[in-house]
Tab-separated table of C-alpha atoms and ligand atoms in Angstrom:
chain	number	residue	atom	x	y	z
A	8	MET	CA	103.520	97.430	105.954
A	9	ALA	CA	101.703	98.272	102.776
A	10	ILE	CA	102.362	99.599	99.316
A	11	LEU	CA	100.408	102.829	98.872
A	12	LYS	CA	98.800	104.190	95.718
A	13	ILE	CA	100.848	107.021	94.227
A	14	ALA	CA	99.046	110.163	93.011
A	15	ARG	CA	100.023	111.163	89.477
A	16	MET	CA	100.441	114.659	88.060
A	17	GLY	CA	97.005	116.123	87.453
A	18	HIS	CA	95.694	115.036	90.862
A	19	PRO	CA	94.919	118.170	92.913
A	20	VAL	CA	96.591	116.781	96.067
A	21	LEU	CA	99.942	117.380	94.321
A	22	LEU	CA	99.278	121.105	93.900
A	23	ARG	CA	98.189	121.876	97.448
A	24	ARG	CA	100.282	123.240	100.297
A	25	ALA	CA	100.510	120.447	102.887
A	26	ALA	CA	99.787	121.005	106.589
A	27	PRO	CA	102.324	120.528	109.403
A	28	VAL	CA	102.267	117.224	111.308
A	29	LYS	CA	100.711	118.090	114.680
A	30	ASP	CA	101.875	115.067	116.673
A	31	PRO	CA	105.061	113.480	115.294
A	32	HIS	CA	104.807	110.752	117.953
A	33	ASP	CA	101.419	109.587	116.681
A	34	PRO	CA	101.787	105.866	115.810
A	35	GLU	CA	99.766	106.557	112.645
A	36	ILE	CA	102.526	108.896	111.445
A	37	ARG	CA	105.111	106.237	112.135
A	38	ARG	CA	103.070	103.708	110.198
A	39	LEU	CA	102.624	106.145	107.320
A	40	ILE	CA	106.412	106.636	107.161
A	41	MET	CA	107.005	102.854	107.103
A	42	ASP	CA	104.455	102.423	104.310
A	43	MET	CA	105.926	105.340	102.355
A	44	ALA	CA	109.413	103.843	102.692
A	45	GLU	CA	108.174	100.506	101.373
A	46	THR	CA	106.276	102.226	98.545
A	47	MET	CA	109.351	104.252	97.545
A	48	LEU	CA	111.635	101.200	97.514
A	49	ASP	CA	109.081	99.114	95.601
A	50	ALA	CA	108.794	101.848	92.946
A	51	GLY	CA	112.565	102.390	92.750
A	52	GLY	CA	112.396	106.048	93.817
A	53	LEU	CA	114.967	108.140	95.662
A	54	GLY	CA	112.347	110.014	97.662
A	55	LEU	CA	108.618	110.188	98.301
A	56	ALA	CA	106.546	112.945	99.892
A	57	ALA	CA	103.274	112.362	101.788
A	58	PRO	CA	101.099	114.316	99.296
A	59	GLN	CA	102.237	111.785	96.658
A	60	VAL	CA	100.352	109.103	98.594
A	61	HIS	CA	97.301	111.358	98.997
A	62	VAL	CA	98.224	112.520	102.520
A	63	PRO	CA	98.537	116.342	102.611
A	64	LEU	CA	101.025	116.481	105.515
A	65	ARG	CA	104.529	117.921	105.704
A	66	LEU	CA	106.777	114.891	105.691
A	67	PHE	CA	108.882	112.957	103.227
A	68	VAL	CA	111.101	109.884	103.073
A	69	PHE	CA	114.299	109.601	101.056
A	70	ARG	CA	117.257	107.336	100.433
A	71	ASP	CA	120.386	108.349	102.310
A	72	GLY	CA	123.011	105.911	101.023
A	73	ASP	CA	121.734	102.427	101.862
A	74	GLU	CA	119.332	103.748	104.480
A	75	VAL	CA	115.861	105.217	104.255
A	76	ALA	CA	115.410	108.365	106.321
A	77	ALA	CA	112.387	110.536	107.025
A	78	LEU	CA	111.961	114.245	107.701
A	79	ILE	CA	108.809	115.472	109.438
A	80	ASN	CA	107.941	119.188	109.251
A	81	PRO	CA	111.174	119.877	107.344
A	82	GLU	CA	112.746	123.251	106.751
A	83	ILE	CA	115.125	123.368	103.804
A	84	GLU	CA	117.436	126.340	103.350
A	85	LEU	CA	119.201	126.813	100.024
A	86	LEU	CA	122.924	127.501	100.591
A	87	GLY	CA	123.628	129.211	97.295
A	88	PRO	CA	121.815	129.939	94.050
A	89	ALA	CA	119.515	127.376	92.421
A	90	GLU	CA	121.612	127.014	89.274
A	91	SER	CA	123.073	123.517	89.377
A	92	LEU	CA	121.403	121.501	86.582
A	93	GLY	CA	120.696	117.810	87.105
A	94	TRP	CA	118.254	115.191	85.841
A	95	GLU	CA	115.213	114.421	87.965
A	96	GLY	CA	112.321	112.067	87.716
A	97	CYS	CA	109.263	111.794	89.928
A	98	LEU	CA	107.113	108.798	90.881
A	99	SER	CA	104.088	111.035	90.245
A	100	ILE	CA	105.294	111.750	86.680
A	101	PRO	CA	106.219	108.249	85.509
A	102	GLY	CA	108.295	107.663	82.395
A	103	LEU	CA	109.647	111.207	82.127
A	104	ARG	CA	112.686	113.077	83.302
A	105	GLY	CA	113.925	116.613	83.085
A	106	SER	CA	116.942	118.715	83.935
A	107	VAL	CA	116.178	120.989	86.880
A	108	PRO	CA	118.210	123.858	88.340
A	109	ARG	CA	118.755	123.418	92.094
A	110	ALA	CA	121.053	124.674	94.821
A	111	ALA	CA	124.133	122.467	95.136
A	112	ARG	CA	123.958	122.604	98.942
A	113	VAL	CA	121.151	122.906	101.460
A	114	GLY	CA	120.745	123.135	105.187
A	115	PHE	CA	117.947	121.047	106.627
A	116	ARG	CA	116.132	120.647	109.928
A	117	GLY	CA	113.098	118.740	111.030
A	118	LEU	CA	112.091	115.657	113.014
A	119	ASP	CA	113.095	112.082	112.269
A	120	VAL	CA	110.874	108.991	112.416
A	121	GLN	CA	111.340	108.877	116.226
A	122	GLY	CA	110.156	112.480	116.478
A	123	GLU	CA	113.684	113.613	117.441
A	124	GLU	CA	115.063	116.874	116.068
A	125	VAL	CA	117.645	116.497	113.335
A	126	SER	CA	119.548	119.101	111.355
A	127	GLY	CA	122.534	119.294	109.063
A	128	GLU	CA	123.744	120.074	105.585
A	129	ALA	CA	123.480	118.079	102.385
A	130	GLU	CA	125.036	118.410	98.954
A	131	GLY	CA	124.916	116.784	95.550
A	132	MET	CA	122.160	114.255	94.885
A	133	LEU	CA	120.915	114.320	98.489
A	134	ALA	CA	120.534	118.110	98.373
A	135	ARG	CA	118.640	117.734	95.080
A	136	VAL	CA	116.319	115.054	96.485
A	137	MET	CA	115.582	117.171	99.571
A	138	GLN	CA	114.679	120.196	97.430
A	139	HIS	CA	112.490	118.046	95.148
A	140	GLU	CA	110.650	116.375	98.051
A	141	ASN	CA	110.273	119.600	100.018
A	142	ASP	CA	108.753	121.216	96.917
A	143	HIS	CA	106.049	118.514	96.969
A	144	LEU	CA	104.984	119.841	100.390
A	145	ASP	CA	104.360	123.237	98.783
A	146	GLY	CA	102.493	121.858	95.778
A	147	VAL	CA	105.452	122.319	93.417
A	148	LEU	CA	106.381	119.653	90.845
A	149	TYR	CA	109.813	119.576	89.189
A	150	PRO	CA	108.630	120.715	85.716
A	151	MET	CA	107.490	123.942	87.433
A	152	ARG	CA	111.173	124.569	88.326
A	153	MET	CA	112.540	123.851	84.848
A	154	THR	CA	114.038	126.598	82.717
A	155	ASP	CA	115.032	124.624	79.571
A	156	PHE	CA	112.277	122.402	78.185
A	157	SER	CA	114.583	120.966	75.537
A	158	LEU	CA	115.972	118.965	78.479
A	159	PHE	CA	112.655	117.232	79.223
A	160	GLY	CA	111.493	113.958	77.747
A	161	PHE	CA	110.557	110.328	78.024
A	162	ASN	CA	113.204	108.132	79.642
A	163	GLU	CA	113.258	105.752	76.663
A	164	GLU	CA	113.722	108.512	74.098
A	165	LEU	CA	116.411	110.269	76.115
A	166	ALA	CA	118.274	106.954	76.534
A	167	ARG	CA	117.974	106.310	72.774
A	168	ALA	CA	119.216	109.812	71.979
A	169	ALA	CA	122.171	109.372	74.328
A	170	ALA	CA	123.016	106.006	72.709
A	171	ARG	CA	122.885	107.595	69.223
A	172	GLU	CA	125.144	110.375	70.408
A	173	SER	CA	127.730	107.943	71.774
A	174	HIS	CA	127.822	106.076	68.428
A	175	GLN	CA	128.672	109.164	66.390
B	11	LIG	NI1	108.539	113.793	93.036
């Protein structure tokens, strides 16, 4: 396994629409998923999409509890309006976080790392991570979804502000 280099905001690969994976059983795809999982865990992320490691294909990995799961050629359906605000960061936008409106629940389908079809519903943080990662496959970064830029800042400053607030 290998730790891959993560593309940062400003790199054009992050703004492109990614192409479907043609052969999900290709051992190269499996290896890519393993490397992406290792890269995500090493960087302390909750999810990582292939374009973030300079591979413009439709797949992402994410943390599902203690496990790492993958979705190849995912389809994410919003089950309700995208109006639930929650903080997000992105390994391609290090040091920053912002509050992003998302659907509280999603339906998902796609292929897992074995190339088997999977589908289901997710809510809460998992639903948020799936929407964030799926956006990467369409060239969308979380700031492009934000509606209130007063809720956007550097992690350190936001933590300091929160600490000040709790001391008042
Ligand atoms: Ni991201």
